[in-house]
Amino acid sequence: MASTYRLISTRGWGSAIIEAALALGGFAYELEELDPNRPKDRQRLLSLNPLGQIPVLILPDGELMTESAAMLLLLSERQPATPLAPPPGAPERAAFLRWLAFVVAAIYPQYIVGDGANRLLPGDADAAARLLEATDAQMMRHWQQIEAAITPSPWFLGQTFSVLDLYVVVMVRWRPGRAWFAAHCPKLTAVAAATARLPKVEAIMRAQFD
Ligand SMILES: N[C@@H](CCC(=O)N[C@@H](CS)C(=O)NCC(=O)O)C(=O)O
């Protein structure tokens, strides 16, 4: 269908963030589920994104996008009636751009390197385990930096909902897990809880994680 977005997705991965934005924004979309551990699906993924990363978004006109932050900025400008981000000129805009870049540039890569430690250091299980430990430690420090900086009410940016809330609700399900976030990042845990209560997000979280 010409007006439909196609999201290349893997259950529980970062595509859940984009799916939540598509649903909240009222976009027509369909999922193409891939399991990157299956050779055929991996080949399909590499043909779309040479980095082999999920999410990939195919726009209604056929243009292909990688990079979650770029997708979310595009979706937010295409659906101003259902705000997914504070618009240019809004008081929260600078904080929004700052933390969006921080999440995708400082935090997300720690997961990628940690997840890929055995692939990056083949044949050296000890080094791979140390790399996973080091990247997780760095990622936890970065989450705690956000925790110290924000005053949610109930959203990451205060009273303005944004796609930052979607990164949080999905990423608290990843390492080091919800128990760690509850103990060390109570503000981010509250952001995740508020976001998970949005009916469209709740349905996606259930399908992606439960
Ligand atoms: N910078 C990318 C990162 C995407 C990413 O790393 N996704 C993970 C899944 S959540 C992935 O595909 N990992 C597999 C790999 O890196 O090989 C984005 O923001 O979309």
mmCIF file of C-alpha atoms and ligand atoms in Angstrom:
data_model
loop_
_atom_site.group_PDB
_atom_site.id
_atom_site.type_symbol
_atom_site.label_atom_id
_atom_site.label_comp_id
_atom_site.label_asym_id
_atom_site.label_seq_id
_atom_site.Cartn_x
_atom_site.Cartn_y
_atom_site.Cartn_z
ATOM 1 C CA MET A 1 0.000 0.000 0.000
ATOM 2 C CA ALA A 2 1.473 3.331 -1.094
ATOM 3 C CA SER A 3 0.999 5.141 2.224
ATOM 4 C CA THR A 4 2.345 2.323 4.388
ATOM 5 C CA TYR A 5 5.668 2.352 6.222
ATOM 6 C CA ARG A 6 7.503 -0.993 6.362
ATOM 7 C CA LEU A 7 9.529 -1.596 9.512
ATOM 8 C CA ILE A 8 12.179 -4.289 9.457
ATOM 9 C CA SER A 9 11.919 -5.615 12.942
ATOM 10 C CA THR A 10 13.280 -8.164 15.405
ATOM 11 C CA ARG A 11 11.345 -8.974 18.546
ATOM 12 C CA GLY A 12 12.679 -7.060 21.560
ATOM 13 C CA TRP A 13 15.235 -5.056 19.567
ATOM 14 C CA GLY A 14 15.375 -1.341 18.786
ATOM 15 C CA SER A 15 12.655 -1.668 16.146
ATOM 16 C CA ALA A 16 10.206 -1.633 19.089
ATOM 17 C CA ILE A 17 11.080 2.068 19.578
ATOM 18 C CA ILE A 18 10.204 2.884 15.985
ATOM 19 C CA GLU A 19 7.073 0.735 16.043
ATOM 20 C CA ALA A 20 5.838 2.640 19.108
ATOM 21 C CA ALA A 21 6.460 5.966 17.338
ATOM 22 C CA LEU A 22 4.621 4.753 14.221
ATOM 23 C CA ALA A 23 1.662 3.608 16.340
ATOM 24 C CA LEU A 24 1.507 6.760 18.472
ATOM 25 C CA GLY A 25 1.831 8.952 15.391
ATOM 26 C CA GLY A 26 -1.064 7.164 13.704
ATOM 27 C CA PHE A 27 1.030 6.079 10.713
ATOM 28 C CA ALA A 28 -0.045 3.089 8.630
ATOM 29 C CA TYR A 29 2.718 0.517 8.970
ATOM 30 C CA GLU A 30 3.542 -3.134 8.565
ATOM 31 C CA LEU A 31 6.272 -5.210 10.158
ATOM 32 C CA GLU A 32 8.733 -7.452 8.383
ATOM 33 C CA GLU A 33 10.042 -9.699 11.134
ATOM 34 C CA LEU A 34 13.586 -10.984 10.716
ATOM 35 C CA ASP A 35 15.641 -13.290 12.905
ATOM 36 C CA PRO A 36 19.230 -12.168 12.212
ATOM 37 C CA ASN A 37 20.495 -15.500 13.565
ATOM 38 C CA ARG A 38 18.926 -17.289 10.599
ATOM 39 C CA PRO A 39 21.232 -17.100 7.541
ATOM 40 C CA LYS A 40 18.413 -16.244 5.102
ATOM 41 C CA ASP A 41 17.120 -13.434 7.295
ATOM 42 C CA ARG A 42 20.654 -12.140 7.915
ATOM 43 C CA GLN A 43 21.252 -12.030 4.174
ATOM 44 C CA ARG A 44 18.020 -10.061 3.731
ATOM 45 C CA LEU A 45 19.024 -7.668 6.542
ATOM 46 C CA LEU A 46 22.512 -7.127 5.081
ATOM 47 C CA SER A 47 20.955 -6.381 1.698
ATOM 48 C CA LEU A 48 19.000 -3.564 3.350
ATOM 49 C CA ASN A 49 21.585 -2.362 5.871
ATOM 50 C CA PRO A 50 25.240 -3.339 5.370
ATOM 51 C CA LEU A 51 25.783 -2.774 9.105
ATOM 52 C CA GLY A 52 23.416 -5.683 9.744
ATOM 53 C CA GLN A 53 21.476 -3.588 12.222
ATOM 54 C CA ILE A 54 17.805 -3.355 13.112
ATOM 55 C CA PRO A 55 15.753 -1.145 12.758
ATOM 56 C CA VAL A 56 15.412 -0.432 9.075
ATOM 57 C CA LEU A 57 12.462 1.654 7.896
ATOM 58 C CA ILE A 58 11.178 1.698 4.334
ATOM 59 C CA LEU A 59 9.202 4.858 3.687
ATOM 60 C CA PRO A 60 5.953 4.862 1.663
ATOM 61 C CA ASP A 61 7.841 6.162 -1.396
ATOM 62 C CA GLY A 62 10.314 3.272 -1.160
ATOM 63 C CA GLU A 63 13.227 5.217 0.324
ATOM 64 C CA LEU A 64 15.123 3.224 2.920
ATOM 65 C CA MET A 65 16.304 4.600 6.251
ATOM 66 C CA THR A 66 18.644 3.240 8.880
ATOM 67 C CA GLU A 67 19.475 4.961 12.213
ATOM 68 C CA SER A 68 16.694 5.183 14.757
ATOM 69 C CA ALA A 69 17.190 8.861 15.651
ATOM 70 C CA ALA A 70 16.936 9.911 12.010
ATOM 71 C CA MET A 71 13.742 7.889 11.589
ATOM 72 C CA LEU A 72 12.209 9.398 14.720
ATOM 73 C CA LEU A 73 13.040 12.963 13.707
ATOM 74 C CA LEU A 74 11.479 12.335 10.296
ATOM 75 C CA LEU A 75 8.330 10.792 11.779
ATOM 76 C CA SER A 76 8.003 13.657 14.248
ATOM 77 C CA GLU A 77 8.103 16.250 11.465
ATOM 78 C CA ARG A 78 5.606 14.275 9.389
ATOM 79 C CA GLN A 79 3.011 14.153 12.161
ATOM 80 C CA PRO A 80 2.929 17.532 13.915
ATOM 81 C CA ALA A 81 -0.660 16.955 15.074
ATOM 82 C CA THR A 82 0.505 14.085 17.304
ATOM 83 C CA PRO A 83 3.737 15.445 18.764
ATOM 84 C CA LEU A 84 6.581 12.967 19.044
ATOM 85 C CA ALA A 85 9.143 15.701 19.783
ATOM 86 C CA PRO A 86 9.166 19.330 20.923
ATOM 87 C CA PRO A 87 9.139 21.360 17.692
ATOM 88 C CA PRO A 88 11.875 23.831 16.700
ATOM 89 C CA GLY A 89 11.545 26.876 18.946
ATOM 90 C CA ALA A 90 9.991 24.970 21.869
ATOM 91 C CA PRO A 91 11.762 25.507 25.206
ATOM 92 C CA GLU A 92 12.530 21.775 25.516
ATOM 93 C CA ARG A 93 14.048 21.548 22.005
ATOM 94 C CA ALA A 94 17.703 21.910 23.043
ATOM 95 C CA ALA A 95 17.407 19.284 25.786
ATOM 96 C CA PHE A 96 15.541 16.998 23.380
ATOM 97 C CA LEU A 97 18.280 17.169 20.737
ATOM 98 C CA ARG A 98 21.030 16.853 23.336
ATOM 99 C CA TRP A 99 19.665 13.684 24.942
ATOM 100 C CA LEU A 100 18.557 12.124 21.660
ATOM 101 C CA ALA A 101 22.121 12.389 20.383
ATOM 102 C CA PHE A 102 23.477 11.185 23.727
ATOM 103 C CA VAL A 103 21.278 8.074 23.766
ATOM 104 C CA VAL A 104 22.174 7.020 20.217
ATOM 105 C CA ALA A 105 25.833 8.110 20.240
ATOM 106 C CA ALA A 106 26.967 7.328 23.802
ATOM 107 C CA ILE A 107 24.617 4.632 25.114
ATOM 108 C CA TYR A 108 23.342 2.574 22.142
ATOM 109 C CA PRO A 109 26.874 1.701 20.887
ATOM 110 C CA GLN A 110 27.746 0.165 24.269
ATOM 111 C CA TYR A 111 24.996 -2.391 23.718
ATOM 112 C CA ILE A 112 26.144 -3.029 20.155
ATOM 113 C CA VAL A 113 29.782 -3.611 21.120
ATOM 114 C CA GLY A 114 28.818 -5.683 24.183
ATOM 115 C CA ASP A 115 26.402 -7.831 22.165
ATOM 116 C CA GLY A 116 29.038 -8.325 19.482
ATOM 117 C CA ALA A 117 31.990 -8.972 21.819
ATOM 118 C CA ASN A 118 32.414 -12.615 20.772
ATOM 119 C CA ARG A 119 32.231 -11.618 17.108
ATOM 120 C CA LEU A 120 34.712 -8.772 17.554
ATOM 121 C CA LEU A 121 37.186 -10.921 19.499
ATOM 122 C CA PRO A 122 36.770 -14.401 18.005
ATOM 123 C CA GLY A 123 38.571 -17.199 19.810
ATOM 124 C CA ASP A 124 39.252 -15.142 22.925
ATOM 125 C CA ALA A 125 36.333 -15.738 25.268
ATOM 126 C CA ASP A 126 38.054 -14.052 28.229
ATOM 127 C CA ALA A 127 38.707 -10.843 26.308
ATOM 128 C CA ALA A 128 35.138 -10.892 24.980
ATOM 129 C CA ALA A 129 33.771 -11.283 28.516
ATOM 130 C CA ARG A 130 35.917 -8.348 29.687
ATOM 131 C CA LEU A 131 34.731 -6.230 26.764
ATOM 132 C CA LEU A 132 31.095 -6.989 27.611
ATOM 133 C CA GLU A 133 31.744 -6.094 31.251
ATOM 134 C CA ALA A 134 33.495 -2.832 30.319
ATOM 135 C CA THR A 135 30.856 -1.684 27.850
ATOM 136 C CA ASP A 136 28.059 -2.518 30.296
ATOM 137 C CA ALA A 137 29.854 -0.517 33.012
ATOM 138 C CA GLN A 138 30.215 2.438 30.650
ATOM 139 C CA MET A 139 26.558 2.182 29.629
ATOM 140 C CA MET A 140 25.451 2.143 33.281
ATOM 141 C CA ARG A 141 27.532 5.263 33.979
ATOM 142 C CA HIS A 142 25.869 6.991 31.037
ATOM 143 C CA TRP A 143 22.365 6.089 32.237
ATOM 144 C CA GLN A 144 23.270 7.443 35.655
ATOM 145 C CA GLN A 145 24.452 10.675 34.033
ATOM 146 C CA ILE A 146 20.992 11.078 32.502
ATOM 147 C CA GLU A 147 19.355 10.124 35.799
ATOM 148 C CA ALA A 148 21.243 12.909 37.580
ATOM 149 C CA ALA A 149 20.359 15.491 34.917
ATOM 150 C CA ILE A 150 16.622 15.063 34.370
ATOM 151 C CA THR A 151 13.452 16.057 36.257
ATOM 152 C CA PRO A 152 10.694 13.951 34.691
ATOM 153 C CA SER A 153 7.079 14.987 35.219
ATOM 154 C CA PRO A 154 6.138 12.364 34.104
ATOM 155 C CA TRP A 155 8.117 12.380 30.854
ATOM 156 C CA PHE A 156 11.872 12.499 30.266
ATOM 157 C CA LEU A 157 11.599 16.190 29.270
ATOM 158 C CA GLY A 158 9.128 17.127 32.011
ATOM 159 C CA GLN A 159 5.579 17.693 30.820
ATOM 160 C CA THR A 160 6.361 17.205 27.125
ATOM 161 C CA PHE A 161 6.175 13.664 25.775
ATOM 162 C CA SER A 162 8.841 12.784 23.205
ATOM 163 C CA VAL A 163 10.466 9.806 21.541
ATOM 164 C CA LEU A 164 13.090 9.913 24.315
ATOM 165 C CA ASP A 165 10.432 8.245 26.444
ATOM 166 C CA LEU A 166 10.253 5.454 23.868
ATOM 167 C CA TYR A 167 14.005 4.785 24.023
ATOM 168 C CA VAL A 168 13.722 4.571 27.811
ATOM 169 C CA VAL A 169 10.720 2.212 27.926
ATOM 170 C CA VAL A 170 12.466 -0.194 25.538
ATOM 171 C CA MET A 171 16.054 0.100 26.781
ATOM 172 C CA VAL A 172 15.213 -0.519 30.461
ATOM 173 C CA ARG A 173 14.231 -4.008 29.236
ATOM 174 C CA TRP A 174 17.799 -4.566 28.000
ATOM 175 C CA ARG A 175 20.956 -5.034 30.079
ATOM 176 C CA PRO A 176 21.465 -4.510 32.984
ATOM 177 C CA GLY A 177 17.726 -5.093 33.461
ATOM 178 C CA ARG A 178 14.787 -3.503 35.192
ATOM 179 C CA ALA A 179 15.954 -4.396 38.721
ATOM 180 C CA TRP A 180 19.170 -2.414 38.183
ATOM 181 C CA PHE A 181 17.253 0.572 36.783
ATOM 182 C CA ALA A 182 14.812 0.481 39.711
ATOM 183 C CA ALA A 183 17.699 0.523 42.178
ATOM 184 C CA HIS A 184 19.956 3.063 40.452
ATOM 185 C CA CYS A 185 17.749 5.117 38.142
ATOM 186 C CA PRO A 186 14.351 5.652 39.814
ATOM 187 C CA LYS A 187 13.536 8.651 37.611
ATOM 188 C CA LEU A 188 14.152 6.687 34.413
ATOM 189 C CA THR A 189 12.157 3.785 35.887
ATOM 190 C CA ALA A 190 9.235 6.178 36.433
ATOM 191 C CA VAL A 191 9.553 7.471 32.852
ATOM 192 C CA ALA A 192 9.440 3.886 31.583
ATOM 193 C CA ALA A 193 6.389 3.093 33.714
ATOM 194 C CA ALA A 194 4.484 6.188 32.512
ATOM 195 C CA THR A 195 5.338 5.394 28.896
ATOM 196 C CA ALA A 196 4.353 1.736 29.234
ATOM 197 C CA ARG A 197 0.918 2.871 30.435
ATOM 198 C CA LEU A 198 0.148 4.518 27.077
ATOM 199 C CA PRO A 199 -2.265 1.957 25.583
ATOM 200 C CA LYS A 200 -0.544 1.767 22.177
ATOM 201 C CA VAL A 201 2.872 1.390 23.798
ATOM 202 C CA GLU A 202 1.572 -1.161 26.285
ATOM 203 C CA ALA A 203 0.339 -3.384 23.457
ATOM 204 C CA ILE A 204 3.669 -3.173 21.637
ATOM 205 C CA MET A 205 5.692 -3.838 24.786
ATOM 206 C CA ARG A 206 3.578 -6.904 25.519
ATOM 207 C CA ALA A 207 4.091 -8.240 21.993
ATOM 208 C CA GLN A 208 7.809 -7.449 21.981
ATOM 209 C CA PHE A 209 8.884 -8.552 25.463
ATOM 210 C CA ASP A 210 6.342 -10.672 27.370
HETATM 211 N N1 LIG B 1 22.681 3.355 15.404
HETATM 212 C C1 LIG B 1 21.655 2.370 15.173
HETATM 213 C C2 LIG B 1 21.922 1.178 16.084
HETATM 214 C C3 LIG B 1 20.989 0.023 15.790
HETATM 215 C C4 LIG B 1 21.455 -1.257 16.479
HETATM 216 O O1 LIG B 1 22.598 -1.419 16.860
HETATM 217 N N2 LIG B 1 20.568 -2.225 16.618
HETATM 218 C C5 LIG B 1 20.915 -3.464 17.238
HETATM 219 C C6 LIG B 1 19.660 -4.145 17.767
HETATM 220 S S1 LIG B 1 18.830 -3.251 19.008
HETATM 221 C C7 LIG B 1 21.500 -4.407 16.231
HETATM 222 O O2 LIG B 1 20.994 -4.481 15.130
HETATM 223 N N3 LIG B 1 22.556 -5.140 16.599
HETATM 224 C C8 LIG B 1 23.139 -6.123 15.762
HETATM 225 C C9 LIG B 1 24.535 -5.773 15.355
HETATM 226 O O3 LIG B 1 24.998 -4.649 15.644
HETATM 227 O O4 LIG B 1 25.156 -6.632 14.742
HETATM 228 C C10 LIG B 1 20.279 2.964 15.429
HETATM 229 O O5 LIG B 1 20.164 3.894 16.237
HETATM 230 O O6 LIG B 1 19.308 2.534 14.773
#
